[in-house]
XYZ file of C-alpha atoms in Angstrom:
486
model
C 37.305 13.883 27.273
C 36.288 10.393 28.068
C 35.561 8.031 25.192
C 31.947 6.459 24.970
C 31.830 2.799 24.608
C 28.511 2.387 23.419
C 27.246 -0.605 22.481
C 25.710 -0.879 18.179
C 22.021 -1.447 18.690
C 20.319 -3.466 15.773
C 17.230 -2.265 15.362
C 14.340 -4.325 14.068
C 10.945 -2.923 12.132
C 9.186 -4.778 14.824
C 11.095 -2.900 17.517
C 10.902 0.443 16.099
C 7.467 -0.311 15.689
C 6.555 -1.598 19.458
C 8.320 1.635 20.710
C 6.247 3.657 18.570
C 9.480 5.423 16.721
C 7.601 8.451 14.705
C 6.952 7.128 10.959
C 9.477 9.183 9.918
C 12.432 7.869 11.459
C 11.510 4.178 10.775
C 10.506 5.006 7.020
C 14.089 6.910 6.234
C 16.135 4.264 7.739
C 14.631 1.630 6.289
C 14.905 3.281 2.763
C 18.560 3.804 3.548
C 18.916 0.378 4.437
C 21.805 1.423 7.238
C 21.764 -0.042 10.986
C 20.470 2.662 13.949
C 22.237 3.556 17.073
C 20.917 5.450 19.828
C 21.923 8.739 20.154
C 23.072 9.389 24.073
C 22.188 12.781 24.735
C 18.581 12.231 22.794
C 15.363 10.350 22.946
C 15.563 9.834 19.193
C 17.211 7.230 16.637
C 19.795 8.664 13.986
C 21.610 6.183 10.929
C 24.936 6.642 11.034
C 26.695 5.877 7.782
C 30.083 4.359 9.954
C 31.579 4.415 13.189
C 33.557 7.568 12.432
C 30.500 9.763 11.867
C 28.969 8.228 15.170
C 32.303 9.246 16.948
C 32.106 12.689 15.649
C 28.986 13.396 16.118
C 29.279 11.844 20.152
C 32.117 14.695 20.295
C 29.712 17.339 19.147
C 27.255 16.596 21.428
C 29.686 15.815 24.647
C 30.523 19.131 23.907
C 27.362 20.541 23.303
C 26.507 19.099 26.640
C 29.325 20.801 28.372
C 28.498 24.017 27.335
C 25.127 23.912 28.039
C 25.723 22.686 31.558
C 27.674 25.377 32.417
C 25.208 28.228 31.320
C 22.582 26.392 32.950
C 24.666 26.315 36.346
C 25.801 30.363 35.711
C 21.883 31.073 35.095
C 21.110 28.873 38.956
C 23.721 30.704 40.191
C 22.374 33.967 39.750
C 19.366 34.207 37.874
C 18.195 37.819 38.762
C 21.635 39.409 37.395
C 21.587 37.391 34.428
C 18.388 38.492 33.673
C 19.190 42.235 34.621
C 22.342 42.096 32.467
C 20.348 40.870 29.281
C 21.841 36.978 28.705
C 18.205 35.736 29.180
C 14.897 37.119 30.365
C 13.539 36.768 33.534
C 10.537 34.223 32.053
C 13.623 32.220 30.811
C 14.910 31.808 34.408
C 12.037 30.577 35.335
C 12.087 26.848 36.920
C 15.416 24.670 37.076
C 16.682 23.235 33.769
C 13.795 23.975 31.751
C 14.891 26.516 29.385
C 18.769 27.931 28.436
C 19.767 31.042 27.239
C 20.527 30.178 23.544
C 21.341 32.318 20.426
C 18.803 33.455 17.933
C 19.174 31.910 14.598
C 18.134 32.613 10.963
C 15.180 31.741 9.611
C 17.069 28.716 7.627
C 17.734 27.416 10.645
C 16.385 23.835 11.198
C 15.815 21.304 13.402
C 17.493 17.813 13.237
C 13.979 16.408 12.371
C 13.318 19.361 10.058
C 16.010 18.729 8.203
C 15.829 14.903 7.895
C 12.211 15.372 6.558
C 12.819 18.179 3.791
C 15.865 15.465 2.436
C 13.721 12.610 2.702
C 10.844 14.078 1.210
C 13.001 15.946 -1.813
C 14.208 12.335 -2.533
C 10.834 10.439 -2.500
C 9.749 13.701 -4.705
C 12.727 12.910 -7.389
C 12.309 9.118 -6.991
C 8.900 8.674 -6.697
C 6.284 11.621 -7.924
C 8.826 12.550 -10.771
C 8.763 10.048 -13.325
C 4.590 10.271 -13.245
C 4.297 14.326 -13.476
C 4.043 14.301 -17.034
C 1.492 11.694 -17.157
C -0.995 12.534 -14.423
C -0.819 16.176 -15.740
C -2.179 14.917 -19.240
C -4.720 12.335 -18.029
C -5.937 15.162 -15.355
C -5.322 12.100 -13.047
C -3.615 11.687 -8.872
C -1.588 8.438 -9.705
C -2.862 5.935 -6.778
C 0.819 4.801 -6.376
C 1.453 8.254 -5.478
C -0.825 8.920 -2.633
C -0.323 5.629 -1.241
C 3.434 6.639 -1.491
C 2.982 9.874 0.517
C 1.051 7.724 3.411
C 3.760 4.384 3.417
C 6.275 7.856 4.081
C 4.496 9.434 6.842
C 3.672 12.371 4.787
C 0.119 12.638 5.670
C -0.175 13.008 9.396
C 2.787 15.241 9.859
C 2.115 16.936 12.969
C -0.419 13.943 13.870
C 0.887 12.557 17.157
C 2.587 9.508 16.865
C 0.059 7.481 19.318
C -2.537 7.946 16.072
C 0.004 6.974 13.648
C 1.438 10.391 12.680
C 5.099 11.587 12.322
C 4.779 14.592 15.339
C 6.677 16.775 13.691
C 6.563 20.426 13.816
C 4.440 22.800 11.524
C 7.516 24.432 9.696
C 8.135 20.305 8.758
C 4.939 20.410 7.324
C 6.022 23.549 5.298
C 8.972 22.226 4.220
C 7.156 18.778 3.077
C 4.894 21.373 1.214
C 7.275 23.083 -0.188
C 9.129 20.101 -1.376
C 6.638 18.666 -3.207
C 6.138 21.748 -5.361
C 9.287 21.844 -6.558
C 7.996 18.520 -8.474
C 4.521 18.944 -8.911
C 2.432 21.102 -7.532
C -0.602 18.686 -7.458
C 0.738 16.554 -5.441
C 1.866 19.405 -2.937
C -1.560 20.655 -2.646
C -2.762 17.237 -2.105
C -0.658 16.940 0.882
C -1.362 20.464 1.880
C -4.791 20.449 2.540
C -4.633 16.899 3.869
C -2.164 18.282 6.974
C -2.605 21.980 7.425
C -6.689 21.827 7.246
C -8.085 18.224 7.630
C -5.701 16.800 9.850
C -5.447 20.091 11.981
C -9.061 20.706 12.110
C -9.101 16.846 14.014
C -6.598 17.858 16.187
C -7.458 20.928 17.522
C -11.139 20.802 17.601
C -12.349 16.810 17.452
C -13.202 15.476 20.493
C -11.275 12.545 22.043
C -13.466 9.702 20.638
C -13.418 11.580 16.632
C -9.705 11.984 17.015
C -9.021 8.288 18.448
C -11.468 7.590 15.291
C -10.222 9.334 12.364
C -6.747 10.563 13.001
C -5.123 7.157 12.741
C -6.887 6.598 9.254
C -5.986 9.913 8.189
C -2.090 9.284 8.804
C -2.678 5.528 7.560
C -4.955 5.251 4.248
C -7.431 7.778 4.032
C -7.278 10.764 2.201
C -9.623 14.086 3.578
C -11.065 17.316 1.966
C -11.996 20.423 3.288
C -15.786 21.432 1.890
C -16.088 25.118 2.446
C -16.952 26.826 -1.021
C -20.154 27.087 -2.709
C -21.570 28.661 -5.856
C -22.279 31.839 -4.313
C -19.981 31.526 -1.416
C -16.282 32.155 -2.197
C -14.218 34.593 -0.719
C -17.878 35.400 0.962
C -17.372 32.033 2.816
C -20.277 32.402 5.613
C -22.842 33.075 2.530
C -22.986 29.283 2.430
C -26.932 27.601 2.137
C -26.032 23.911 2.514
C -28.262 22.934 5.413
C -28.399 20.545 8.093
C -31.368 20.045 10.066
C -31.463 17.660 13.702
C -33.457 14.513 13.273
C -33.236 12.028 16.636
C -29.618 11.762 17.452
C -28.572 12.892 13.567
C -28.577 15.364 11.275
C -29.609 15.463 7.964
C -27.663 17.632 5.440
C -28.355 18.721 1.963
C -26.963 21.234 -0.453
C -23.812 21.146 -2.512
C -20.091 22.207 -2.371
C -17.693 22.885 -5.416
C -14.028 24.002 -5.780
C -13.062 20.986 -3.273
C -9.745 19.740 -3.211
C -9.035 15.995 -2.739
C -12.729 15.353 -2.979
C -12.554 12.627 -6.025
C -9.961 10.261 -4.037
C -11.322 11.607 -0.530
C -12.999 9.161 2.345
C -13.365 12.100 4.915
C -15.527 15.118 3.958
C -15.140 18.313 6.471
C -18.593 19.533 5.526
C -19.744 22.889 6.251
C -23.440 23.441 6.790
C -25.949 26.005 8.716
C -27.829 24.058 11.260
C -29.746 27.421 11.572
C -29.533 30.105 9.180
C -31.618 32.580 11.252
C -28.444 33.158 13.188
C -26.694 33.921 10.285
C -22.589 32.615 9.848
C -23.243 31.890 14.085
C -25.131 29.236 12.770
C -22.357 27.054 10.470
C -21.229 23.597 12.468
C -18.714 21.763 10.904
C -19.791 17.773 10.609
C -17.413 15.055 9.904
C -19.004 13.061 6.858
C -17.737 9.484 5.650
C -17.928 9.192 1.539
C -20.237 5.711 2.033
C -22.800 7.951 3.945
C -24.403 9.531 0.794
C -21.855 11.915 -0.938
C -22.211 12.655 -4.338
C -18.904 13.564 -6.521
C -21.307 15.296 -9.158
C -18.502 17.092 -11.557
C -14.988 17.005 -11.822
C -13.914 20.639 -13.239
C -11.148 20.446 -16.102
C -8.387 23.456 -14.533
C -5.848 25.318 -16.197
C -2.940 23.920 -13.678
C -2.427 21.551 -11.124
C -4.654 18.911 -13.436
C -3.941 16.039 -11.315
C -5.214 17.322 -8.593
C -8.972 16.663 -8.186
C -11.811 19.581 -8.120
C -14.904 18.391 -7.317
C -18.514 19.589 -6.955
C -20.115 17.641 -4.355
C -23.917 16.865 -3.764
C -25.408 16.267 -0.703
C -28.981 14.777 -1.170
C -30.401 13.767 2.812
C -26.816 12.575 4.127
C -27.666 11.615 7.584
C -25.067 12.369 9.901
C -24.529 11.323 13.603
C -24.591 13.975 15.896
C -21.338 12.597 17.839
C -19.713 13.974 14.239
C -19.794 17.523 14.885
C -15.991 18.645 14.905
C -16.220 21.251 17.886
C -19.244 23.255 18.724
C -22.701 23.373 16.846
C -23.045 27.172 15.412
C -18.576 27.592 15.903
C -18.089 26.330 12.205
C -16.981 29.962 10.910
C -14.586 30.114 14.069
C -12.839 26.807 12.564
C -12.863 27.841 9.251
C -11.555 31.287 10.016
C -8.688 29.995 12.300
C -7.647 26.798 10.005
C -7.459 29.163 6.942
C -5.028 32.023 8.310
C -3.012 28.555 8.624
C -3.635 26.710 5.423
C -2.764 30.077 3.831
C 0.778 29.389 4.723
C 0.789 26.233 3.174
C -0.550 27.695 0.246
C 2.964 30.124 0.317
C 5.190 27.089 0.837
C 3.189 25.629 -2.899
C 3.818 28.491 -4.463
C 7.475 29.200 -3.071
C 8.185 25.343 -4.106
C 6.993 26.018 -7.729
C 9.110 28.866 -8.311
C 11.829 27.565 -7.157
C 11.378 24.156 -9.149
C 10.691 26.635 -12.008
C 14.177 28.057 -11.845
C 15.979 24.888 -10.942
C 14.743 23.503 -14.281
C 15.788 26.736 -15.917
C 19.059 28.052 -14.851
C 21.011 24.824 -16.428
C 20.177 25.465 -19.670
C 21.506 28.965 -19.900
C 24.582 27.474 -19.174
C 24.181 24.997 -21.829
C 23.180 27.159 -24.779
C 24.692 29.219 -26.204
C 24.094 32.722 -28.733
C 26.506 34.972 -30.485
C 29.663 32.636 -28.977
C 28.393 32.725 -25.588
C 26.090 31.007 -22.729
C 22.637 32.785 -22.639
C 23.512 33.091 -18.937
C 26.365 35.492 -18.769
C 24.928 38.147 -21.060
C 24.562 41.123 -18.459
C 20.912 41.649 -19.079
C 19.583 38.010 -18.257
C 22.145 37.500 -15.492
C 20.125 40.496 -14.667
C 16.571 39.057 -14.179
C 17.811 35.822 -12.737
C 19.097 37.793 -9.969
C 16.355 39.698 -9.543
C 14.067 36.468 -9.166
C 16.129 34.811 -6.833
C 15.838 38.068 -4.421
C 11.935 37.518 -5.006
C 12.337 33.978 -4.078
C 14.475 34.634 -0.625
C 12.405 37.572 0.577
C 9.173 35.039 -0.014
C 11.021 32.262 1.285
C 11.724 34.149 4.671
C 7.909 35.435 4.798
C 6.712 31.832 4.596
C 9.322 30.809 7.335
C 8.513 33.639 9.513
C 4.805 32.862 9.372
C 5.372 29.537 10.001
C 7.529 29.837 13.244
C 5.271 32.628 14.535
C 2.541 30.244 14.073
C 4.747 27.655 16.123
C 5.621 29.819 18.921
C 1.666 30.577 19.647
C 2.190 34.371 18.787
C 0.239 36.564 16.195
C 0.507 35.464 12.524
C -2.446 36.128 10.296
C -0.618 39.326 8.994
C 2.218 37.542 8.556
C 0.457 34.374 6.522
C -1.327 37.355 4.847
C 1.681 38.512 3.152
C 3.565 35.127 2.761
C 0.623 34.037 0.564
C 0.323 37.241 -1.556
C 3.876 37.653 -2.236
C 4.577 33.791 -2.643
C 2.058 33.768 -5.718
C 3.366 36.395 -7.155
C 6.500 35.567 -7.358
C 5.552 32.270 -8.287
C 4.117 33.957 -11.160
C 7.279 35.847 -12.244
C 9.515 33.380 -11.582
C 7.963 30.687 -13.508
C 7.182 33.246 -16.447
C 10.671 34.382 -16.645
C 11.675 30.381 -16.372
C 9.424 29.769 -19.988
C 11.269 33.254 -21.564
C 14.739 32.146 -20.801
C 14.074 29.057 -22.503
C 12.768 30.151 -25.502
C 11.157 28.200 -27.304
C 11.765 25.029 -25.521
C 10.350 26.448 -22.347
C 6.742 26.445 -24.461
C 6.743 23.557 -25.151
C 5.717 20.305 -23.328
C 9.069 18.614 -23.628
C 10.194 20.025 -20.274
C 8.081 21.373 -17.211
C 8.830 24.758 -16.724
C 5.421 25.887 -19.208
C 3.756 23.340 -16.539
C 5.137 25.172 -13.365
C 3.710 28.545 -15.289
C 0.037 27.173 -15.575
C 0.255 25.860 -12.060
C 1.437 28.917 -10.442
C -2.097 30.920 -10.791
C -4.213 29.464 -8.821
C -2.093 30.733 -5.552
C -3.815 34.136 -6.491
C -7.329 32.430 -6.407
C -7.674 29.809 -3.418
C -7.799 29.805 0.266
C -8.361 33.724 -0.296
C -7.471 35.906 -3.753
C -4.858 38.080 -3.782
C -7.715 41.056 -2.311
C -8.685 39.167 0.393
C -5.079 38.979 1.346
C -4.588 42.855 0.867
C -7.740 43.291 2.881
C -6.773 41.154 5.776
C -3.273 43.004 6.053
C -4.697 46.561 5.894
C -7.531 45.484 8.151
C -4.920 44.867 10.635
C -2.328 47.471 10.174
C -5.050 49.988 10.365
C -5.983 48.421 13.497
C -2.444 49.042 14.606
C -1.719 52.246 14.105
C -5.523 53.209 14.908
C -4.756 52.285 18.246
């Protein structure tokens, strides 16, 4: 094989910058503080720690190269008896060079980028979000430092295009920043959460080119969104919402009031959800994009069980005037959005609750090895080695049903059933896991002196929001019965 003679390129912020190198990729390296070199056989930057790791990893991808240009000549060569003999469907065939046949890999498979982000963000989570859990939880407080933390990383416009700002990363990255965060604090996971899977895809999937070129560059930049669904008598009944909004010129004028909202004490962008015509029922919701400096009220922050640090808000709206241009989609296709965006967020809302179980046993399973009863560690008697191999089976099979949701979602195929059952099982594992975490610690674990009686009081409100635990059995049975019905 022919040796590459490369030339080092130094790469400067300013350079990474005016080539508009995804946030992520600039914000690693630089925290690394290690030079960049193009990689040959990618349109990508990578660090490389010395010249022997760039050497090896040119082999692997020579290689990888090889190979791949081989099948792809076999499958021109004779694409109909490839097909027939089962290397790769005929769809696959389709076009020249487009698609290879590849193997099928497990659901901890990841991406290059995948994996870069779930390292960098489980290091800003140690380094950064860490040393302020304790303290945010008792002042009920989001730490500024921290959000503007999350947004100088590129954590807030994850699968935001990088020509607004964003990382453009994939929707399992956004799980995997999710889950991540969790394993910390769950606060500032859900902050993130409902920033990316519902604000920020909301923008990008429904806001028209002059909202998006608007808002979506804030979003990833500086400002923090919330999602205002959830009323006093509108909860898991979402479309029994009565905040109205009535046309007036080329505006609308809203009024009513929200509560439950996430983010909405730190929040700059409200998604507001409001009947422009309640005649027609849920047909009538519209979805309006609503700055905080155009008349929101934050009327009460609630005092929660868990995940204290992160803000719930009741909001008031008292004659917010709205421009019309600020409708996200169509007027009277609110309850689509909401519908659509939720069977999504509810797989964020897995990844939380996988994350705090497993931070729940990462603080745990040490200290059985550290105490010790009757002449030996806690953690070889038979019975606990028992239950802490029971809970890590929970917290693989909800691991892979998060995943699995989360690629399905990706590949444009059928997941609500799927997201369904992520979310149920995810929270209750959450809940056993982090239970059994406070047990094996005795009386330590209740206590305040270490996190694992914090991880327990976080861990139940994955059976409450974005849809209980019966909404989620509903919504699986709805469609199974469907299924075998027909």
């Amino acid at each position: 094989m022919a040796e590459f003679k490369e030339p080092e390129m130094k790469v400067t912020a300013q350079e990474m910058a005016e080539a508009r190198l995804p946030l992520r990729y600039r914000d690693y390296c630089a925290h690394l503080l290690i030079p960049l070199n193009k990689c040959r056989h990618r349109t990508m930057y990578m660090p490389w720690k010395c010249e022997e790791e760039r050497h090896a990893y040119e082999k692997c991808e020579y290689e990888d190269f090889m190979r791949r240009s081989k099948i792809l000549a076999k499958i021109n060569e004779d694409k109909n008896t490839i097909a027939r003999r089962g290397l790769v469907s005929k769809q696959m065939t389709r076009g020249f060079g487009t698609t290879l046949a590849t193997r099928v890999n497990s659901l901890h498979s990841l991406s290059e980028d995948e994996q870069m982000m779930k390292d960098m963000v489980a290091r800003f989570a140690r380094e950064t979000v860490q040393p302020l859990v304790s303290k945010m939880d008792e002042e009920e407080l989001m730490d500024p430092s921290v959000i503007k933390g999350l947004f100088e990383a590129g954590l807030m416009g994850v699968e935001t295009p990088a020509d607004f700002g964003g990382a453009e990363a994939s929707f399992t990255s956004a799980i995997l920043v999710i889950e991540e965060l969790a394993k910390i604090d769950a606060s500032v996971s859900v902050l993130c959460d409902v920033h990316n899977t519902l604000v920020n895809t909301v923008f990008r999937t429904y806001g028209s080119k002059e909202i998006q070129e608007k808002y979506l560059p804030q979003l990833a930049t500086d400002k923090l969104g919330c999602f205002c669904l959830s009323e006093a008598a509108s909860g898991s009944d979402a479309f029994a919402l009565q905040t109205r909004a009535v046309k007036d010129g080329d505006h609308y004028v809203i009024n009513g009031s929200k509560m439950w909202i996430t983010n909405s004490a730190e929040a700059d962008v409200f998604l507001v959800f409001a009947n422009v015509d309640p005649s027609k029922g849920y047909k009538g919701i519209t979805c309006f994009v609503v700055e905080r400096d155009m008349g929101v009220v934050i009327a009460k922050k609630e005092k929660k069980l868990g995940i204290r640090a992160s803000s719930t808000c009741q909001l008031s709206f008292d004659d917010v005037r709205v421009p019309a241009s600020n409708i996200l989609g169509e007027v009277g296709k609110g309850y689509k959005i909401a519908i659509e965006i939720l069977n999504e967020g509810r797989i964020g809302i897995a990844a939380q609750m996988l994350g705090i179980a497993q931070g729940a046993v990462d603080v745990a399973m040490p200290y059985l090895f550290q105490r010790k009863q009757f002449g030996s560690f806690i953690g070889d008697f038979q019975a606990m080695q028992h239950q802490y191999a029971q809970i890590a089976v929970d917290i693989e099979a909800a691991r892979l049903l998060t995943y699995n949701a989360a690629r399905l979602k990706e590949e444009g195929k059928p997941f609500v059933k799927e997201a369904a059952m992520a979310k149920l099982y995810a929270s209750q594992v959450a809940e056993r896991a982090s239970s059994k975490a406070v047990e094996w610690m005795g009386g330590v674990g209740f206590t305040r002196e270490v996190p694992v009686e914090k991880f327990y009081r976080d861990c139940k409100i994955g059976a409450i929001y974005e849809g209980t635990s019966n909404i989620q059995l509903q919504t699986i049975a709805k469609i199974l019965s469907k299924e075998y019905r027909d």
